[in-house]
Tab-separated table of C-alpha atoms in Angstrom:
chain	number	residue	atom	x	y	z
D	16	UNK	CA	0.000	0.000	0.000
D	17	UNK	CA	0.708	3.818	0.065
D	18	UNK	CA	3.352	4.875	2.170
D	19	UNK	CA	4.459	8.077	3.645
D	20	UNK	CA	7.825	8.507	4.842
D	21	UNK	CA	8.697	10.984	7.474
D	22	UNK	CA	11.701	12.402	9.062
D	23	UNK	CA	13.346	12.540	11.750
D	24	UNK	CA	10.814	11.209	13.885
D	25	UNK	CA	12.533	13.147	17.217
D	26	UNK	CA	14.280	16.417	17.447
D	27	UNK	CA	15.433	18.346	19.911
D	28	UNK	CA	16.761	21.941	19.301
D	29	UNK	CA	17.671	24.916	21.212
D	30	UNK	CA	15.217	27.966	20.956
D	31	UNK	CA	16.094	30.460	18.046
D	32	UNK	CA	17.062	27.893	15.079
D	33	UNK	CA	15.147	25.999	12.975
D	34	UNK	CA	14.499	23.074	12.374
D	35	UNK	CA	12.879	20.811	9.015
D	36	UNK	CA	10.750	18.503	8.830
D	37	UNK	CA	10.389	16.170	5.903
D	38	UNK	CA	7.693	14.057	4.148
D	39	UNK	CA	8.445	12.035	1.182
D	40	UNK	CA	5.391	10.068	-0.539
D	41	UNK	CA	7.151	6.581	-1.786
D	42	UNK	CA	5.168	4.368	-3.681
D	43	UNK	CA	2.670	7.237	-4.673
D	44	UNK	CA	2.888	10.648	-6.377
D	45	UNK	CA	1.556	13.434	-3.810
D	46	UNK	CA	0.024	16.387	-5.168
D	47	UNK	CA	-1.358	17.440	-1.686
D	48	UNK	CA	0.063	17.203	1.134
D	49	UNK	CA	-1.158	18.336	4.491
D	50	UNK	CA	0.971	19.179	8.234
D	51	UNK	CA	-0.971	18.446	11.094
D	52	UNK	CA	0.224	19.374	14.644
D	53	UNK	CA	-0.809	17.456	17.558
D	54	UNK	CA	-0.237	17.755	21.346
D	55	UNK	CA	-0.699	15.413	23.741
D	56	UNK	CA	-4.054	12.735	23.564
D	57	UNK	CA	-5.573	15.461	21.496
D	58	UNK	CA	-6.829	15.867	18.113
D	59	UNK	CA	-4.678	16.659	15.099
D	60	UNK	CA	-5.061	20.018	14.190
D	61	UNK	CA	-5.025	20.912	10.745
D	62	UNK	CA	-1.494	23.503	10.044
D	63	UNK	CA	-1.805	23.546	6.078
D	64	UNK	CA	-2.293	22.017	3.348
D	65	UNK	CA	0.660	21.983	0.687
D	66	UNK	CA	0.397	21.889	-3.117
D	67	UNK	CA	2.734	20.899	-5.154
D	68	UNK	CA	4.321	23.642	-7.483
D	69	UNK	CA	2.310	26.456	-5.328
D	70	UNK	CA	1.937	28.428	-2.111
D	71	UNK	CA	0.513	26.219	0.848
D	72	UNK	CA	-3.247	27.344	2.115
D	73	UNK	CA	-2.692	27.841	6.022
D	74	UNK	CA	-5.321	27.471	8.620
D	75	UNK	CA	-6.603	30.843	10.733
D	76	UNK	CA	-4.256	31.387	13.146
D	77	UNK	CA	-1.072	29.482	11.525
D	78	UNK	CA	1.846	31.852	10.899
D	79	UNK	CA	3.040	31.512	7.599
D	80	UNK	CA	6.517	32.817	8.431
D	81	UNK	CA	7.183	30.468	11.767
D	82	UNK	CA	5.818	27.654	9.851
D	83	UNK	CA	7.444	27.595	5.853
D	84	UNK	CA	5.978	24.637	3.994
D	85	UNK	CA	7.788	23.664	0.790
D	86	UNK	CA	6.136	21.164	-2.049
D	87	UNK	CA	8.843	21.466	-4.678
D	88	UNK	CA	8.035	17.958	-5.767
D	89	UNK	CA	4.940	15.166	-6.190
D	90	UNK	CA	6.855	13.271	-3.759
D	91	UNK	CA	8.561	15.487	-1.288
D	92	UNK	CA	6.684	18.248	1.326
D	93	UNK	CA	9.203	19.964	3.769
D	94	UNK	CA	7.970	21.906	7.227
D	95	UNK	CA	10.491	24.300	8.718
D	96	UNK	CA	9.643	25.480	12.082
D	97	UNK	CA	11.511	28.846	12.248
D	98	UNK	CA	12.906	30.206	15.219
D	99	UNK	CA	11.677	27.789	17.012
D	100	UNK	CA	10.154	28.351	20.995
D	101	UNK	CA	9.423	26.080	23.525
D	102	UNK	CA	5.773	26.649	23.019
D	103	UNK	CA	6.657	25.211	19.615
D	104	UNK	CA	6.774	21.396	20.727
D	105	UNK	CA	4.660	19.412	20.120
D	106	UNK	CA	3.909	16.541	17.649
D	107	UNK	CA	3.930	16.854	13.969
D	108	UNK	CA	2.356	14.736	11.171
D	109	UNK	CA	1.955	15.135	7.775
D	110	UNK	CA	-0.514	13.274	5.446
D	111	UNK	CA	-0.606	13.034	1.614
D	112	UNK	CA	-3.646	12.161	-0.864
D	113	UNK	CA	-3.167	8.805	-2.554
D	114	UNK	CA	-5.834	9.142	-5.058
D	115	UNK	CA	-5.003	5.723	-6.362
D	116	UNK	CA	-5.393	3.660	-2.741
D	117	UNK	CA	-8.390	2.585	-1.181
D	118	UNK	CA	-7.707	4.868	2.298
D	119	UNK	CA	-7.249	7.870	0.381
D	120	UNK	CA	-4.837	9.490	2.826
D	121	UNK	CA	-1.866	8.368	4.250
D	122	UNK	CA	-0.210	9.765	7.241
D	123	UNK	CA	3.833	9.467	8.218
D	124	UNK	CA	4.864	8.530	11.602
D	125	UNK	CA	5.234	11.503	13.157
D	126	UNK	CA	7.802	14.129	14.249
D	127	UNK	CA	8.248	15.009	18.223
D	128	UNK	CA	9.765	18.278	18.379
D	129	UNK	CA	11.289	19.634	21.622
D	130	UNK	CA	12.672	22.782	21.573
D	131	UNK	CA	14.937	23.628	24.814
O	4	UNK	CA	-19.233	24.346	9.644
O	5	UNK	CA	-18.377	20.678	9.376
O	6	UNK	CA	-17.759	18.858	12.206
O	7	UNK	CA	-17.015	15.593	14.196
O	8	UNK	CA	-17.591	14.610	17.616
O	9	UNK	CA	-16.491	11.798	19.540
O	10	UNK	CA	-18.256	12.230	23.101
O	11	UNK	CA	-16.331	9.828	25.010
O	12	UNK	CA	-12.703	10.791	25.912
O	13	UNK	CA	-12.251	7.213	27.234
O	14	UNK	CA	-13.455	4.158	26.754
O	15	UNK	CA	-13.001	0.808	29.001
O	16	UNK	CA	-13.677	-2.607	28.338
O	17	UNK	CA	-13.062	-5.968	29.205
O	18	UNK	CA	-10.565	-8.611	26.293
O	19	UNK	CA	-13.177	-10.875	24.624
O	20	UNK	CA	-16.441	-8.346	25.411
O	21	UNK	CA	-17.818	-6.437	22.499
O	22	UNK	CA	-16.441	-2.546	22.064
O	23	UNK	CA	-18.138	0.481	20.536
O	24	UNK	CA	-16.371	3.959	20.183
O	25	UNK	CA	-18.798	6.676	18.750
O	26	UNK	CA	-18.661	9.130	16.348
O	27	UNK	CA	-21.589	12.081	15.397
O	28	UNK	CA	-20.932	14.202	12.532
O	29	UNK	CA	-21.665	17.460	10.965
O	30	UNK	CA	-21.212	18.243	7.612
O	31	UNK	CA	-23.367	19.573	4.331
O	32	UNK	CA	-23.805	17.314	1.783
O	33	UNK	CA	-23.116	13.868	1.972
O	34	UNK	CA	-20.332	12.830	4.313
O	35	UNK	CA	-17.248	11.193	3.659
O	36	UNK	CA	-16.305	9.547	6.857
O	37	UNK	CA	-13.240	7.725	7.895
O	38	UNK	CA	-11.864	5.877	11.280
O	39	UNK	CA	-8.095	6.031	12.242
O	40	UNK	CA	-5.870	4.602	15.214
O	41	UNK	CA	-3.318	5.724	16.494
O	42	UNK	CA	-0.748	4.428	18.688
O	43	UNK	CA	1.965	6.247	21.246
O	44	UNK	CA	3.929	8.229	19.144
O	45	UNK	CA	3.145	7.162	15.874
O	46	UNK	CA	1.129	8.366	12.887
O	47	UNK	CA	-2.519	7.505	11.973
O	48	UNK	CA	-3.363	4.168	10.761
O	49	UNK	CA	-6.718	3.606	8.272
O	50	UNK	CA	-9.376	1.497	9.509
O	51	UNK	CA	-12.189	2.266	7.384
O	52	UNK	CA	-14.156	4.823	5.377
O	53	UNK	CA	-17.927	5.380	4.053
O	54	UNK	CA	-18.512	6.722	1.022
O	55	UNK	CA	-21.255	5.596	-0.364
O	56	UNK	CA	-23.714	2.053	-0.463
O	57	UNK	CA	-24.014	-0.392	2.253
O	58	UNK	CA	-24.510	1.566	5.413
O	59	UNK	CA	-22.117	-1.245	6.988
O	60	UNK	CA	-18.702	-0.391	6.466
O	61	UNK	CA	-16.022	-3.609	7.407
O	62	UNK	CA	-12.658	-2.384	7.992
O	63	UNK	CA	-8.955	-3.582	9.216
O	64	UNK	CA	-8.463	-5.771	12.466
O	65	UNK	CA	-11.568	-7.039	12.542
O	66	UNK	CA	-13.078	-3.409	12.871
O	67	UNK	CA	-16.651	-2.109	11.215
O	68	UNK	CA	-18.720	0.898	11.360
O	69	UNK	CA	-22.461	1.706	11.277
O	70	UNK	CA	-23.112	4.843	9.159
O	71	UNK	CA	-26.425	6.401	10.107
O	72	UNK	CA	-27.996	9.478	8.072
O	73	UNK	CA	-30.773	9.596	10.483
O	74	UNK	CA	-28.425	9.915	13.476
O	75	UNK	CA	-25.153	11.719	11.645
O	76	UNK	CA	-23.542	9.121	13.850
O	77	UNK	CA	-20.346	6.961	12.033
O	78	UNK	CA	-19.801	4.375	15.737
O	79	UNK	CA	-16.958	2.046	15.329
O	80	UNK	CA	-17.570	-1.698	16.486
O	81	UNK	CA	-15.974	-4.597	17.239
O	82	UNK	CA	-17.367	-7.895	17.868
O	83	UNK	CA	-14.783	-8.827	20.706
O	84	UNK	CA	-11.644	-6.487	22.203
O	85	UNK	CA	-8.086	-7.604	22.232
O	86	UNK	CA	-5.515	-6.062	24.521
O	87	UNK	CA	-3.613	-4.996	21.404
O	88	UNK	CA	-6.793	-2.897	20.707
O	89	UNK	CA	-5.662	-0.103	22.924
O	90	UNK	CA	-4.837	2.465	21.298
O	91	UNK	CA	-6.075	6.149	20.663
O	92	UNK	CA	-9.190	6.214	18.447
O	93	UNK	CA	-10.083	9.071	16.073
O	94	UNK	CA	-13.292	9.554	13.456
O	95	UNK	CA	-12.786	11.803	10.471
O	96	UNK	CA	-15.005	13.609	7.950
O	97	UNK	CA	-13.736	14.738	4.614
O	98	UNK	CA	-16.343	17.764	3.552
O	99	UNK	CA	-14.974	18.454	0.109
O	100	UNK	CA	-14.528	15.522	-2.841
O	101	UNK	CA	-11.414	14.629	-3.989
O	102	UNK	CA	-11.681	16.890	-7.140
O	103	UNK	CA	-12.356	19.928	-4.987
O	104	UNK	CA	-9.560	19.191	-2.383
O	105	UNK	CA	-10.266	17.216	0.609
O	106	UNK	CA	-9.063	18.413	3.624
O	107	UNK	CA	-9.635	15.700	7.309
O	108	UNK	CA	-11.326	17.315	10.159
O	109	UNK	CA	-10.976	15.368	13.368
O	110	UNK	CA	-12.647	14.236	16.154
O	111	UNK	CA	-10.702	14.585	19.827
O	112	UNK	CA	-10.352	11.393	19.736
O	113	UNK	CA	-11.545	8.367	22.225
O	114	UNK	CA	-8.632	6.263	24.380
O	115	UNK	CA	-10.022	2.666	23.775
O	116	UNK	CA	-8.555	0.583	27.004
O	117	UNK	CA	-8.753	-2.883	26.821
O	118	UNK	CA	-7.902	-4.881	29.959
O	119	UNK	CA	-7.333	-9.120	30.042
């Protein structure tokens, strides 16, 4: 079946840098491709969602400078969580269309951010 | 707006007895509904979606679902729990068809807790 790759799955990083996140589609091309952020035994919320070849749609109340989302290919969605806080951590996950699969969307594993 | 609600935060039952996790929805037009699991610190896994036809949707692990228009309610069921059933539990709508996009809105999910 579809599978969606993502990495790392933990980070830690010291508040100020950055850090990426990435999402690779690998059996499947991925036109859309959406970043969900999760915190503990709660729902996902809905960040984005990323097109390929064009500017990502972000929810109300997502900044689109803290939180750059990059689709430059069908099989490859990047996150970059920009000067990162502690208030940043949390979980991330990202989940692509598979138009071609019975579930319809895929999600990766997951990304635990801490930011120190 | 378009909406899911899962009204149990936790659910408890005993390995072997039957286990229901509910879902009510809220969306215009007709629903696309979908069940995930998740487990600690790991993406979403499918279970099962509705569409459209038999109002009895069978899914992964032994999982099925009841869609009912009369009720907006999606409940996830399973003839007998397993310990390995514990997990955290989450119902989805999709409000737009694929053509038009299709972004997931979540439930806040239900912690299924199966004891031997």
């Amino acid at each position: 079946g579809a599978v969606v790759s993502q990495h790392p799955s933990r980070v830690i990083c010291k508040s100020g840098t950055s850090v990426k996140i990435e999402c690779r589609s690998l059996d499947f091309q991925a036109t859309t491709m959406f970043w969900y952020r999760q915190f503990p035994k709660q729902s996902l919320m809905l960040m984005a969602t990323s097109n390929e070849g064009s500017k990502a749609t972000y929810e109300q109340g997502v900044e689109k400078d803290k939180f750059l989302i990059n689709h430059a290919s069908l099989t490859l969605s990047t996150l970059t969580v920009t000067s990162a806080h502690p208030e940043d951590s949390s979980f991330y996950i990202c989940s692509a269309r598979d138009i071609t699969g019975g579930a319809g969307y895929t999600f990766g594993s997951g990304t635990r951010l801490t930011v120190v | 707006a378009q909406s899911v609600a899962q009204p149990e935060d936790q659910v408890n039952v005993a390995e072997g007895n039957p286990l229901t996790v509910k879902c009510t929805y809220s969306v215009s037009g007709n629903p696309y509904l979908f069940w995930y699991v998740q487990y600690p610190n790991r993406g979403l896994q499918f279970l099962l979606k509705y569409i459209t036809g038999d109002n009895l949707v069978k899914g992964s692990y032994g999982f099925e679902a009841e869609f009912n228009k009369s009720q907006t309610s999606f409940h996830l069921k399973k003839p007998s729990a397993l310990v390995s059933d514990s997990a955290l539990y989450f119902c989805a709508v999709r409000y737009r068809p694929y053509n038009q996009g299709g972004k997931l809105i979540f439930g806040q999910g239900t912690e299924l807790s199966v004891k031997p």
